[in-house]
Coordinates of C-alpha atoms and ligand atoms in Angstrom, one line a residue:
M7 CA 28.9 -29.0 8.1
T8 CA 25.4 -27.9 7.2
P9 CA 23.0 -28.5 10.1
A10 CA 19.9 -30.7 9.7
P11 CA 16.9 -28.9 8.1
D12 CA 14.9 -28.8 11.3
I13 CA 17.9 -27.3 13.3
L14 CA 18.5 -24.8 10.5
S15 CA 14.8 -23.8 10.3
A16 CA 14.6 -23.4 14.1
G17 CA 17.8 -21.2 13.9
V18 CA 16.3 -19.0 11.1
K19 CA 13.1 -18.5 13.1
S20 CA 14.9 -17.7 16.3
I21 CA 17.1 -15.1 14.6
A22 CA 14.1 -13.6 12.8
A23 CA 12.4 -13.1 16.1
A24 CA 15.5 -11.6 17.6
L25 CA 15.7 -9.2 14.7
G26 CA 12.2 -8.0 15.5
L27 CA 10.4 -9.6 12.6
S28 CA 6.8 -10.4 13.4
D29 CA 6.6 -13.8 11.8
C30 CA 8.8 -16.1 9.8
R31 CA 7.7 -19.1 7.8
I32 CA 9.2 -21.5 5.3
A33 CA 8.0 -23.1 2.0
A34 CA 9.8 -25.7 -0.1
L35 CA 10.8 -24.5 -3.6
N36 CA 10.0 -27.4 -5.9
G37 CA 7.9 -25.7 -8.6
P38 CA 6.6 -22.4 -9.8
A39 CA 4.5 -20.1 -7.5
P40 CA 1.1 -21.9 -7.0
H41 CA -0.9 -19.1 -8.6
A42 CA 1.5 -18.1 -11.4
A43 CA -1.1 -18.8 -14.1
E44 CA -3.7 -16.6 -12.4
F45 CA -1.2 -13.8 -12.2
Q46 CA -0.4 -14.1 -15.9
A47 CA -4.2 -14.0 -16.7
W48 CA -4.5 -10.9 -14.5
L49 CA -1.7 -9.2 -16.5
E50 CA -3.3 -10.3 -19.8
A51 CA -6.6 -8.6 -18.7
G52 CA -4.6 -5.4 -18.3
H53 CA -5.6 -5.0 -14.7
Q54 CA -2.0 -3.8 -13.8
G55 CA -2.6 -0.5 -15.5
S56 CA 0.6 1.4 -16.2
M57 CA 2.7 -0.8 -13.8
A58 CA 4.7 -2.1 -16.7
W59 CA 7.4 -3.6 -14.4
L60 CA 5.0 -6.3 -13.5
E61 CA 5.1 -7.6 -17.0
K62 CA 8.9 -7.8 -17.0
N63 CA 10.8 -11.1 -16.3
P64 CA 7.6 -13.3 -16.3
K65 CA 9.6 -16.5 -15.9
R66 CA 11.6 -15.2 -13.0
R67 CA 8.5 -13.9 -11.4
Q68 CA 6.7 -17.2 -11.8
D69 CA 9.5 -19.4 -10.6
P70 CA 12.2 -18.2 -8.2
R71 CA 14.4 -21.0 -9.3
E72 CA 14.9 -19.0 -12.5
V73 CA 16.7 -16.4 -10.2
L74 CA 18.6 -18.9 -8.0
P75 CA 18.7 -22.2 -9.9
D76 CA 19.7 -24.4 -6.9
A77 CA 17.2 -22.7 -4.5
R78 CA 15.5 -25.3 -2.3
S79 CA 13.5 -23.2 0.2
I80 CA 11.9 -19.8 0.5
I81 CA 11.8 -18.0 3.8
V82 CA 8.9 -15.5 4.1
V83 CA 8.9 -12.9 6.9
A84 CA 6.3 -10.4 8.1
L85 CA 7.1 -7.0 9.7
N86 CA 4.2 -5.4 11.5
Y87 CA 3.7 -1.6 10.9
Y88 CA 0.3 -1.3 12.6
Q89 CA 0.1 1.9 14.7
G90 CA -2.7 0.8 17.0
I91 CA -5.5 2.6 15.2
R92 CA -7.3 2.0 12.0
T93 CA -6.6 4.8 9.5
P94 CA -8.9 7.7 10.3
M95 CA -12.0 7.9 8.1
N96 CA -11.3 11.5 6.9
G97 CA -10.3 9.7 3.7
K98 CA -14.0 9.1 3.4
S99 CA -15.1 9.6 -0.2
G100 CA -16.0 13.1 -1.3
Q101 CA -19.6 14.1 -1.3
N102 CA -21.7 11.1 -0.5
G103 CA -19.0 8.5 -0.7
S104 CA -19.9 6.9 -4.0
L105 CA -18.0 6.8 -7.2
S106 CA -18.6 9.7 -9.5
S107 CA -21.5 11.0 -7.5
H108 CA -22.9 14.4 -8.1
P109 CA -22.3 16.9 -5.3
S110 CA -25.3 17.0 -2.9
P111 CA -26.1 19.8 -0.4
L112 CA -27.0 17.0 2.0
S113 CA -23.3 15.9 2.1
T114 CA -21.6 19.3 2.0
P115 CA -18.4 18.9 4.1
D116 CA -18.4 20.4 7.5
P117 CA -16.8 23.9 7.4
Q118 CA -14.8 22.8 10.5
R119 CA -12.9 20.6 8.1
S120 CA -11.6 23.6 6.2
S121 CA -8.2 23.0 7.6
N122 CA -8.7 19.3 7.0
H123 CA -5.9 16.9 7.1
G124 CA -5.5 14.5 4.3
T125 CA -5.4 10.7 4.8
I126 CA -2.1 8.9 4.2
A127 CA -2.0 5.1 4.1
Q128 CA -0.6 3.8 7.4
Y129 CA 2.4 2.1 5.9
A130 CA 3.7 5.5 4.8
W131 CA 3.3 7.3 8.1
G132 CA 6.9 6.9 9.1
D133 CA 10.2 5.9 7.5
D134 CA 10.5 4.0 4.3
Y135 CA 10.4 0.3 5.1
H136 CA 12.7 -1.0 2.4
A137 CA 16.0 -0.2 4.1
L138 CA 14.8 -1.6 7.4
L139 CA 13.6 -4.8 5.9
D140 CA 16.8 -5.1 3.8
E141 CA 18.9 -4.7 6.9
K142 CA 17.1 -7.4 8.9
L143 CA 17.1 -9.9 5.9
T144 CA 20.8 -9.3 5.3
D145 CA 21.5 -10.3 8.9
L146 CA 19.4 -13.5 8.4
C147 CA 21.3 -14.2 5.1
H148 CA 24.7 -13.9 7.0
Y149 CA 23.5 -16.8 9.3
L150 CA 22.5 -18.9 6.3
E151 CA 25.8 -18.2 4.6
T152 CA 27.7 -19.5 7.6
C153 CA 25.6 -22.7 7.2
G154 CA 26.8 -23.0 3.6
G155 CA 23.8 -21.5 1.8
I156 CA 23.6 -19.2 -1.2
Q157 CA 20.9 -16.6 -0.8
K158 CA 18.9 -14.0 -2.7
L159 CA 16.7 -11.6 -0.7
Y160 CA 13.7 -9.5 -1.7
A161 CA 12.8 -6.7 0.6
D162 CA 9.5 -5.9 -1.1
T163 CA 11.4 -5.5 -4.3
G164 CA 12.1 -7.6 -7.4
P165 CA 10.0 -10.0 -9.4
I166 CA 8.5 -12.5 -7.0
L167 CA 4.8 -13.4 -6.2
E168 CA 5.3 -12.8 -2.5
R169 CA 1.7 -13.2 -1.3
D170 CA 1.5 -16.5 -3.1
W171 CA 4.7 -17.7 -1.3
A172 CA 3.5 -16.3 2.0
S173 CA 0.3 -18.4 1.7
A174 CA 2.4 -21.5 0.7
A175 CA 4.6 -21.0 3.7
G176 CA 1.5 -20.8 6.0
L177 CA 2.1 -17.2 7.0
G178 CA -1.5 -16.4 6.3
W179 CA -3.9 -16.5 3.4
N180 CA -4.6 -14.3 0.4
G181 CA -7.7 -12.4 1.5
K182 CA -10.6 -11.5 -0.9
S183 CA -9.0 -8.0 -0.8
T184 CA -5.9 -9.5 -2.4
I185 CA -4.0 -8.5 0.7
Q186 CA -2.3 -11.1 2.8
I187 CA -4.1 -11.8 6.0
H188 CA -2.3 -13.1 9.1
P189 CA -4.4 -14.6 11.9
K190 CA -2.7 -12.5 14.6
L191 CA -1.2 -9.5 12.8
G192 CA -4.3 -8.7 10.6
N193 CA -3.2 -7.1 7.4
Y194 CA -1.0 -4.1 8.3
F195 CA 2.4 -5.7 7.7
F196 CA 5.1 -5.9 5.1
L197 CA 6.3 -9.1 3.5
A198 CA 9.9 -9.9 2.5
E199 CA 11.5 -13.1 1.3
I200 CA 14.8 -15.0 1.2
L201 CA 15.6 -17.7 -1.4
T202 CA 18.2 -20.2 -0.2
T203 CA 19.9 -23.2 -1.6
L204 CA 19.6 -24.8 1.9
P205 CA 16.9 -27.4 2.5
L206 CA 14.7 -26.2 5.3
T207 CA 11.7 -27.8 7.0
P208 CA 8.6 -26.3 5.3
D209 CA 5.6 -25.1 7.3
P210 CA 2.1 -26.2 6.4
P211 CA 0.1 -23.8 4.3
M212 CA -2.8 -22.0 6.1
A213 CA -6.5 -22.5 5.2
D214 CA -8.5 -19.5 3.9
H215 CA -10.4 -17.9 6.7
C216 CA -12.4 -15.2 4.8
G217 CA -15.5 -17.4 4.9
K218 CA -18.6 -15.5 3.8
C219 CA -17.1 -12.1 4.7
V220 CA -17.1 -9.5 1.9
R221 CA -16.4 -6.4 4.1
C222 CA -13.3 -5.4 2.1
I223 CA -15.2 -5.6 -1.2
T224 CA -18.1 -3.6 0.1
A225 CA -15.8 -1.0 1.7
C226 CA -13.8 -0.2 -1.5
P227 CA -14.8 3.3 -2.6
T228 CA -14.1 2.7 -6.3
Q229 CA -15.2 -0.9 -6.6
A230 CA -11.6 -1.9 -7.5
I231 CA -12.0 -5.4 -6.0
I232 CA -14.0 -6.7 -9.0
A233 CA -14.4 -10.2 -7.6
P234 CA -12.9 -12.0 -4.6
R235 CA -9.1 -11.9 -5.0
Q236 CA -9.3 -9.9 -8.2
L237 CA -8.2 -6.3 -8.1
D238 CA -8.5 -4.0 -11.1
A239 CA -5.5 -1.8 -10.1
R240 CA -6.7 0.9 -12.6
R241 CA -9.6 1.6 -10.2
C242 CA -7.7 1.3 -7.0
I243 CA -6.9 4.6 -5.1
S244 CA -3.5 3.2 -4.0
Y245 CA -2.6 2.8 -7.6
L246 CA -4.1 6.1 -8.7
T247 CA -2.5 8.2 -6.0
I248 CA 0.9 6.4 -5.9
E249 CA 1.7 4.4 -9.1
H250 CA -0.3 6.4 -11.7
K251 CA 1.8 9.3 -13.0
G252 CA -0.6 11.4 -15.0
S253 CA -3.9 13.1 -14.6
I254 CA -6.4 11.2 -12.4
P255 CA -9.5 10.2 -14.4
D256 CA -12.5 12.3 -13.5
E257 CA -14.6 9.3 -12.7
F258 CA -12.4 8.5 -9.7
R259 CA -11.7 12.0 -8.3
R260 CA -14.7 12.4 -6.0
A261 CA -14.3 8.8 -4.7
I262 CA -10.7 9.6 -3.6
G263 CA -12.1 11.8 -0.9
G264 CA -9.4 13.1 1.4
R265 CA -6.8 10.5 0.6
I266 CA -3.5 12.0 -0.5
Y267 CA -1.3 8.9 -0.6
G268 CA -2.7 5.4 -0.8
C269 CA -5.8 3.9 0.7
D270 CA -6.4 1.7 3.7
E271 CA -10.1 1.2 3.3
C272 CA -10.1 -2.5 2.5
L273 CA -7.4 -3.1 5.2
A274 CA -9.3 -1.2 7.8
A275 CA -12.5 -3.2 7.0
C276 CA -11.0 -6.6 7.7
P277 CA -12.2 -8.2 10.9
W278 CA -8.9 -10.1 11.3
N279 CA -7.3 -6.9 12.5
R280 CA -9.0 -7.5 15.9
F281 CA -5.9 -9.2 17.3
A282 CA -3.4 -6.8 15.8
Q283 CA -1.0 -5.1 18.2
A284 CA 0.9 -1.8 17.6
S285 CA 4.3 -2.3 15.9
A286 CA 7.4 -2.0 18.2
E287 CA 9.3 -0.4 15.3
T288 CA 9.8 3.3 16.1
A289 CA 10.7 3.9 12.5
F290 CA 7.1 3.5 11.5
T291 CA 5.8 6.1 14.0
A292 CA 3.7 8.8 12.3
R293 CA 5.7 11.9 11.3
P294 CA 4.2 15.3 12.2
F295 CA 2.9 15.9 8.6
V296 CA 0.6 12.9 8.9
H297 CA -1.8 14.3 11.4
Q298 CA -0.7 17.9 11.9
W299 CA -0.4 19.5 8.4
P300 CA -3.5 21.0 7.0
L301 CA -4.1 20.0 3.5
R302 CA -3.5 23.4 2.0
D303 CA -0.1 23.8 3.6
F304 CA 1.2 21.0 1.4
L305 CA 0.5 23.3 -1.6
T306 CA 3.3 25.6 -0.4
L307 CA 5.9 22.9 -0.9
T308 CA 8.6 23.6 -3.5
D309 CA 10.7 20.8 -5.1
A310 CA 13.4 21.4 -2.4
T311 CA 11.0 21.5 0.6
F312 CA 9.1 18.5 -0.7
L313 CA 12.4 16.5 -0.7
S314 CA 13.3 17.7 2.7
L315 CA 9.9 17.0 4.3
F316 CA 9.7 13.5 2.8
R317 CA 13.3 12.5 3.4
H318 CA 13.4 8.8 4.1
S319 CA 9.6 8.6 3.6
P320 CA 8.0 6.4 1.0
I321 CA 6.0 9.5 -0.2
R322 CA 9.2 11.0 -1.6
R323 CA 9.3 8.6 -4.5
I324 CA 6.1 10.0 -6.2
K325 CA 7.7 13.5 -6.4
R326 CA 6.1 16.8 -5.9
P327 CA 3.8 17.1 -8.9
A328 CA 2.0 13.8 -8.3
F329 CA 1.7 14.5 -4.5
L330 CA 0.3 18.0 -5.1
R331 CA -2.1 16.6 -7.6
N332 CA -3.4 14.3 -4.9
V333 CA -3.6 17.2 -2.4
C334 CA -5.6 19.2 -4.9
I335 CA -8.1 16.4 -5.3
A336 CA -8.5 16.0 -1.6
L337 CA -9.0 19.7 -1.2
G338 CA -11.6 19.6 -4.0
N339 CA -13.5 17.0 -2.1
T340 CA -13.1 18.3 1.5
G341 CA -12.0 22.0 1.2
T342 CA -13.9 25.2 1.8
P343 CA -13.6 28.7 0.3
A344 CA -10.8 29.3 2.8
D345 CA -8.7 27.0 0.7
L346 CA -9.3 28.8 -2.5
P347 CA -6.4 31.3 -2.3
A348 CA -3.9 28.4 -2.0
L349 CA -5.6 26.5 -4.8
Q350 CA -5.6 29.6 -7.0
T351 CA -1.8 29.9 -6.5
A352 CA -1.5 26.2 -7.4
A353 CA -3.6 26.7 -10.5
Q354 CA -0.7 28.9 -11.8
D355 CA 1.9 26.3 -11.1
P356 CA 4.1 25.7 -14.1
H357 CA 3.6 22.0 -13.7
E358 CA 0.5 21.2 -15.7
L359 CA -0.4 18.3 -13.5
I360 CA -0.7 20.5 -10.5
A361 CA -2.4 23.4 -12.3
E362 CA -5.1 21.2 -13.8
H363 CA -6.0 19.5 -10.6
A364 CA -6.0 22.8 -8.7
T365 CA -8.4 24.2 -11.3
W366 CA -10.7 21.2 -10.8
A367 CA -10.6 21.6 -7.0
I368 CA -11.5 25.3 -7.2
Q369 CA -14.5 24.3 -9.4
E370 CA -15.6 21.6 -7.0
I371 CA -15.4 23.9 -3.9
K372 CA -17.3 26.7 -5.7
L373 CA -19.9 24.2 -6.9
R374 CA -20.4 22.8 -3.5
H375 CA -20.6 26.1 -1.7
S376 CA -23.0 27.7 -4.2
A377 CA -25.5 24.9 -3.7
P378 CA -28.6 25.9 -1.9
P379 CA -29.2 24.5 1.6
A380 CA -31.0 21.2 1.6
F381 CA -33.6 22.1 4.2
S382 CA -34.6 25.2 5.9
Ligands
LIG21 S1 -6.8 0.1 -1.5 FE1 -8.7 1.3 -1.4 S2 -9.3 1.6 -3.6 FE2 -7.7 -0.1 -3.5 S3 -8.9 -1.9 -3.4 FE3 -8.5 -1.3 -1.3 S4 -10.3 -0.1 -0.7 FE4 -10.3 -0.3 -2.9
LIG22 S1 -12.5 -8.2 5.0 FE1 -13.3 -10.2 5.1 S2 -13.3 -11.0 3.0 FE2 -11.9 -9.2 3.1 S3 -9.9 -10.1 3.4 FE3 -10.8 -9.6 5.5 S4 -11.8 -11.5 6.1 FE4 -11.4 -11.7 3.9

């Protein structure tokens, strides 16, 4: 016999906590996602760039009942990946921190940074999160199955407007950065969902607590947050360094600074991180390459050593050419003449994407280091 909704809901939350999930909330499924129309308008404006998969299955994305017709509830979980520190600011934008700025002798990088480390978005410091989330949600699904439910899980995959459902379930609110904000976790956490045919007791949605704050919008190095809760992904460094496959447009290269995979600037700016505690998941602990590898050492990676270094890391999925493209940009922004030999080798790489960005980086370093001193 299926337990009553409140008993079932309490069971789900207790199992989620036992599985190490950081929060678990429930929303009733009785209509499309609350902001489905806004999402469609965002797509029609072309703000998704080359992320064509976002345009697929619009009906399924807008209404989860298209995926699981008898779905009655959606369970939204959060998994904290915060490592106890805001991402170091050596991802600071190249030169003077503004978009497409001209190099200035006033802002020539410190030569001590010649063996600079790049900045990697914190979610990618450790193991890929998909398998871990999938495992935890599968365990939760087993419980729901024993209670007579049919389930469909999304471990940060598949067509679902997850932040919308997270807000509807009261897990937090959609911040002006477009990132989900949780009042205790801040914004360094993953979201995942389970659709179930079981009727569960929904949680009340949470009010928006951004207030007059605009820190994330101001912090964005490329002005990608074009209005509160509106992101032009084509300008976003996370998109440019992860999702975008080709050459990075010149206008964004200097603003990328030392970031080699993703960007945490709008996350780090959010005051709601003040209550965040370090994640207990050891899988998310930073691997040695995050803080210990000088940027230019990444240029020595072959296809085989790239795959080996980034085994089980989210970085692996962008493949060597795009990763080395990012490294070249970071070196162009923060490197010194000591980095030129490695870049000159990269400029001969048979992969045009790497060669072109290495050539750009060489020019940037030479330009910066031929500039006269600002003051004597
Ligand atoms: S991830 Fe970086 S570039 Fe993208 S919106 Fe946030 S601050 Fe801007
Ligand atoms: S930085 Fe401020 S405006 Fe942006 S999401 Fe956080 S609270 Fe909201």
